[in-house]
mmCIF file of C-alpha atoms in Angstrom:
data_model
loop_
_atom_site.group_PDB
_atom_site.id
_atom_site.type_symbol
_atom_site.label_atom_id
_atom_site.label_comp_id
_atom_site.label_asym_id
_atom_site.label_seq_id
_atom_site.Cartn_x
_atom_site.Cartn_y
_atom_site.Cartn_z
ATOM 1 C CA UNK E 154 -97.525 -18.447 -6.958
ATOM 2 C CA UNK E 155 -99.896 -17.533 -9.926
ATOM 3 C CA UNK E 156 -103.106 -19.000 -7.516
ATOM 4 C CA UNK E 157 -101.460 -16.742 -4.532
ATOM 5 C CA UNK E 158 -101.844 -13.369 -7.500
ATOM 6 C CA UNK E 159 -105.130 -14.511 -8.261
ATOM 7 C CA UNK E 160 -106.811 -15.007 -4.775
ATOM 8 C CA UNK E 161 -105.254 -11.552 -3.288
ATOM 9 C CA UNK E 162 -106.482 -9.799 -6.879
ATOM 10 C CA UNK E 163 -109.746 -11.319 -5.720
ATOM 11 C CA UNK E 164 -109.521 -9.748 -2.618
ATOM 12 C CA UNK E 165 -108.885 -6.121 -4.080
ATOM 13 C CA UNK E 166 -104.971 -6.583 -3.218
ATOM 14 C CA UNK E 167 -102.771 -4.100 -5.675
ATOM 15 C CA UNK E 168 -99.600 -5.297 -6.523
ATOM 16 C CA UNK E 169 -96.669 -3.697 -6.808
ATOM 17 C CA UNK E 170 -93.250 -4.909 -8.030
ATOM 18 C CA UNK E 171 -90.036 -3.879 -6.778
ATOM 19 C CA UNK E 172 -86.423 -4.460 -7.500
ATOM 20 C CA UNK E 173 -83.778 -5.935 -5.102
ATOM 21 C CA UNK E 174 -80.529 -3.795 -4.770
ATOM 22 C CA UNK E 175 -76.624 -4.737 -5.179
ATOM 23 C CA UNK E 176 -76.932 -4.267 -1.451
ATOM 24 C CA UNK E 177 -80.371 -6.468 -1.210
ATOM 25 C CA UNK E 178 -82.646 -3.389 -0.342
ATOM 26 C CA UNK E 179 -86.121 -3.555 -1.890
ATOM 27 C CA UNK E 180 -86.747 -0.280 -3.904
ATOM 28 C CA UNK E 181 -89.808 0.880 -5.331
ATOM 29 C CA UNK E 182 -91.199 4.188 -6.837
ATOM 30 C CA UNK E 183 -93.786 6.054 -5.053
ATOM 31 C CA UNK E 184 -95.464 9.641 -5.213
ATOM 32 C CA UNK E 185 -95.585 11.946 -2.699
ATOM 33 C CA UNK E 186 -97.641 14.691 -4.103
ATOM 34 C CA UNK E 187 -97.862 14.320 -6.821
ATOM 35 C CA UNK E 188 -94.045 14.328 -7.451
ATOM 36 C CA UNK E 189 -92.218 10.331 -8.063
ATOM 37 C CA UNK E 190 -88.919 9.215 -6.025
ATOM 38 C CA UNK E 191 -87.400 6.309 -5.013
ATOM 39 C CA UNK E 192 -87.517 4.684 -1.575
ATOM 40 C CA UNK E 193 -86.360 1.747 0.202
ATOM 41 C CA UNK E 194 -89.507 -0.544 1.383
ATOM 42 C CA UNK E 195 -88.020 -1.082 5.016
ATOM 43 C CA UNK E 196 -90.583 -4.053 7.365
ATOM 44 C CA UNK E 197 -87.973 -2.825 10.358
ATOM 45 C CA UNK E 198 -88.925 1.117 10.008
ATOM 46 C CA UNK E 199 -91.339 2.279 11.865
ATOM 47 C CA UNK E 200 -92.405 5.052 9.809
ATOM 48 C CA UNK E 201 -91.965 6.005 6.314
ATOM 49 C CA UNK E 202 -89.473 9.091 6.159
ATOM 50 C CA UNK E 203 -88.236 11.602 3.499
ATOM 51 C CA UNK E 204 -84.601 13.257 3.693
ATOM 52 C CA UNK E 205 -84.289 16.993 4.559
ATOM 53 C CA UNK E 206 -82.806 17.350 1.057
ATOM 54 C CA UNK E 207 -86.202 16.126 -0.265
ATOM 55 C CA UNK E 208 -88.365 18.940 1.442
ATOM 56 C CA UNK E 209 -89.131 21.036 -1.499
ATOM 57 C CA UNK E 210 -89.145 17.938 -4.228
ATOM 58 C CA UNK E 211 -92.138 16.824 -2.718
ATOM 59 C CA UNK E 212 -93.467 20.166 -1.211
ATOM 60 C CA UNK E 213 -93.559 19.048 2.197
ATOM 61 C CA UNK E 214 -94.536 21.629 4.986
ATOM 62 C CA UNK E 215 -92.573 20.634 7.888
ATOM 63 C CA UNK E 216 -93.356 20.898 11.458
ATOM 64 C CA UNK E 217 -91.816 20.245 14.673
ATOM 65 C CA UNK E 218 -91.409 16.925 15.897
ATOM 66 C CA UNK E 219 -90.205 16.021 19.635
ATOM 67 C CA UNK E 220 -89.065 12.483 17.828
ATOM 68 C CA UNK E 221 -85.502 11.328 17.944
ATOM 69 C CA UNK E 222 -85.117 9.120 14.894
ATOM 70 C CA UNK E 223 -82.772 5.826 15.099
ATOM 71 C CA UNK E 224 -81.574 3.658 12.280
ATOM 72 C CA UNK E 225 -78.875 1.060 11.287
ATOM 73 C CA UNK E 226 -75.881 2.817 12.588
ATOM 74 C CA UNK E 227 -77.428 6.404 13.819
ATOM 75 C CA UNK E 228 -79.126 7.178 16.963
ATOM 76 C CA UNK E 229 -81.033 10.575 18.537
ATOM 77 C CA UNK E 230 -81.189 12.095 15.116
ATOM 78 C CA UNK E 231 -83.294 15.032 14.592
ATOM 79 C CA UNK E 232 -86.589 15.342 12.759
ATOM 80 C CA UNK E 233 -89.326 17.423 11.567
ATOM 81 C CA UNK E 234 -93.015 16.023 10.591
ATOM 82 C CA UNK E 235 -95.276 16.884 7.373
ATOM 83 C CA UNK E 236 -98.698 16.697 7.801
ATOM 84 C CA UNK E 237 -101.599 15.674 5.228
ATOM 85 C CA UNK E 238 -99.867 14.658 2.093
ATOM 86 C CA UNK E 239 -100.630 12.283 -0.836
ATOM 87 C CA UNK E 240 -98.740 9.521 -0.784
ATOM 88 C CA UNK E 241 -99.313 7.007 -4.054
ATOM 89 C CA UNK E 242 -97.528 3.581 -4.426
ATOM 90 C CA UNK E 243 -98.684 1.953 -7.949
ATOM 91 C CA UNK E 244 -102.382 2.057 -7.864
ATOM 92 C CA UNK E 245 -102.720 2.439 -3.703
ATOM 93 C CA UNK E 246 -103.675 5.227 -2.650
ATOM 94 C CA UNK E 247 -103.293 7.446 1.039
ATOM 95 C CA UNK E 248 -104.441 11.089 0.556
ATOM 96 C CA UNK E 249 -103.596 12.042 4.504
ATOM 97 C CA UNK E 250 -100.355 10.125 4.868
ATOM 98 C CA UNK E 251 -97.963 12.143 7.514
ATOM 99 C CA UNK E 252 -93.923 11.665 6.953
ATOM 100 C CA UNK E 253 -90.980 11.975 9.353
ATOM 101 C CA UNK E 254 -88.419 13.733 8.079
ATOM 102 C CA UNK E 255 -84.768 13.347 8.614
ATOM 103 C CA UNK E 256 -81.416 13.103 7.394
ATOM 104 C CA UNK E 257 -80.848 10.655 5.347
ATOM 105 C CA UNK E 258 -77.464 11.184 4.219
ATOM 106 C CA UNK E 259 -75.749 8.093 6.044
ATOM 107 C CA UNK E 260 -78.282 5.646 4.386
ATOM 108 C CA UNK E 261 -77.534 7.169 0.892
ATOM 109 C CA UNK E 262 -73.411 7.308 1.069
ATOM 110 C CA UNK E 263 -74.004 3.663 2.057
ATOM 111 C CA UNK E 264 -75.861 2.639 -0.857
ATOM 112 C CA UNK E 265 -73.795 5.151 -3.252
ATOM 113 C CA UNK E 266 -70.194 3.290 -1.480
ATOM 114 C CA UNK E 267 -72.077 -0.119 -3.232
ATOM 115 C CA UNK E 268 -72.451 1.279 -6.831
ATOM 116 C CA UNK E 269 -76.124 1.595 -5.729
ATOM 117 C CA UNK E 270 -78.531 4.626 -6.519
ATOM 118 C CA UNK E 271 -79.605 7.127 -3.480
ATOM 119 C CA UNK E 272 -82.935 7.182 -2.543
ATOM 120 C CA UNK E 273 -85.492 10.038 -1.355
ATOM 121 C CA UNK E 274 -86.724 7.908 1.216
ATOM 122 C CA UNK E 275 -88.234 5.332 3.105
ATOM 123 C CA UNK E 276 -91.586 3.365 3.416
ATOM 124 C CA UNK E 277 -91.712 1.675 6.632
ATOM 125 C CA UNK E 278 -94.368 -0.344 8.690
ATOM 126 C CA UNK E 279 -96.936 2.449 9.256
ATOM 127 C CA UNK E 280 -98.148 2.072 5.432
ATOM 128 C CA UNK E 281 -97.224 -1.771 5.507
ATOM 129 C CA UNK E 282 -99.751 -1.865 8.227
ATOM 130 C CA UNK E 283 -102.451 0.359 6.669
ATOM 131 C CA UNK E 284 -102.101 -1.358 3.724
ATOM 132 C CA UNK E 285 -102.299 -4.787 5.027
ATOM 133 C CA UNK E 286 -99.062 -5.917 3.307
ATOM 134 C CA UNK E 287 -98.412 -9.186 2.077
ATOM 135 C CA UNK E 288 -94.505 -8.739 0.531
ATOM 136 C CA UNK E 289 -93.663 -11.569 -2.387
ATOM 137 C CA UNK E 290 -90.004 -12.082 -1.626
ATOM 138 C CA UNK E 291 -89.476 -14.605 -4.681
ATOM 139 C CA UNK E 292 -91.647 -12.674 -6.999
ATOM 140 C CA UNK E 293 -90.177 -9.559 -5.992
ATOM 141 C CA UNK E 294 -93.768 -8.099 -5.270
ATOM 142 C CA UNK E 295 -95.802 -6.225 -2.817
ATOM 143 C CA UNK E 296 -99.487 -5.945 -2.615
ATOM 144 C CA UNK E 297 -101.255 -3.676 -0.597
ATOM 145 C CA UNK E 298 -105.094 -3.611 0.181
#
């Protein structure tokens, strides 16, 4: 796995190490302005989301969104979108990055009903793909171009 650090290094890949959950999540810190939370690194998630509750943490301005959000267990959920914020995962940089926001109460009394910490969020497929994502499962690593 060291050659597989060194070639994607070569190729300007950041990594970024994150932990596995008691209920096998993958968490890592990010920034969103500025300000540092935690959030679930979710391949199945469209787009990476904040919870209403984290509106002013991160100083989101939210607008109207027509999108009905669905996850594991929840359908036609409301949401809002913010616009043109900083969004900062280890050294990787997006300085325009747009966030749904919804609730995300029902993912956070799941992990708190394991022992596990809540979250502020979620980074889903829209910065995987940006980022050109190669996750480390056994290295618990993700780099991002």
């Amino acid at each position: 796995m060291k050659h597989l650090q060194d070639l994607l290094k070569k190729e300007k890949y950041i990594k970024i190490n994150f932990k596995v959950t008691k209920t096998q999540h993958l968490l890592l810190k990010a920034s969103i302005n500025g300000v540092k939370g935690n959030f679930i690194l979710d391949t199945g998630a469209s787009n990476s989301c904040v919870g209403f509750e984290s509106i002013e943490l991160f100083q989101l301005t939210a607008g109207k969104s027509k999108t009905k959000a669905a996850g594991a267990g929840a359908t036609g959920m409301f949401t809002q979108i913010a616009k043109s914020n900083q969004l900062q995962i280890g050294r990787w940089k997006n300085k325009n990055f747009h966030l749904v926001i919804f609730d995300l109460s029902h993912v956070n009394e799941a992990l708190t009903q394991h022992k596990a910490k809540p979250v502020q969020g979620i980074i889903g497929a829209d910065v995987l793909l940006e980022g050109k994502a190669i996750i480390d499962y056994y290295n618990h690593c993700l780099y991002l171009q």
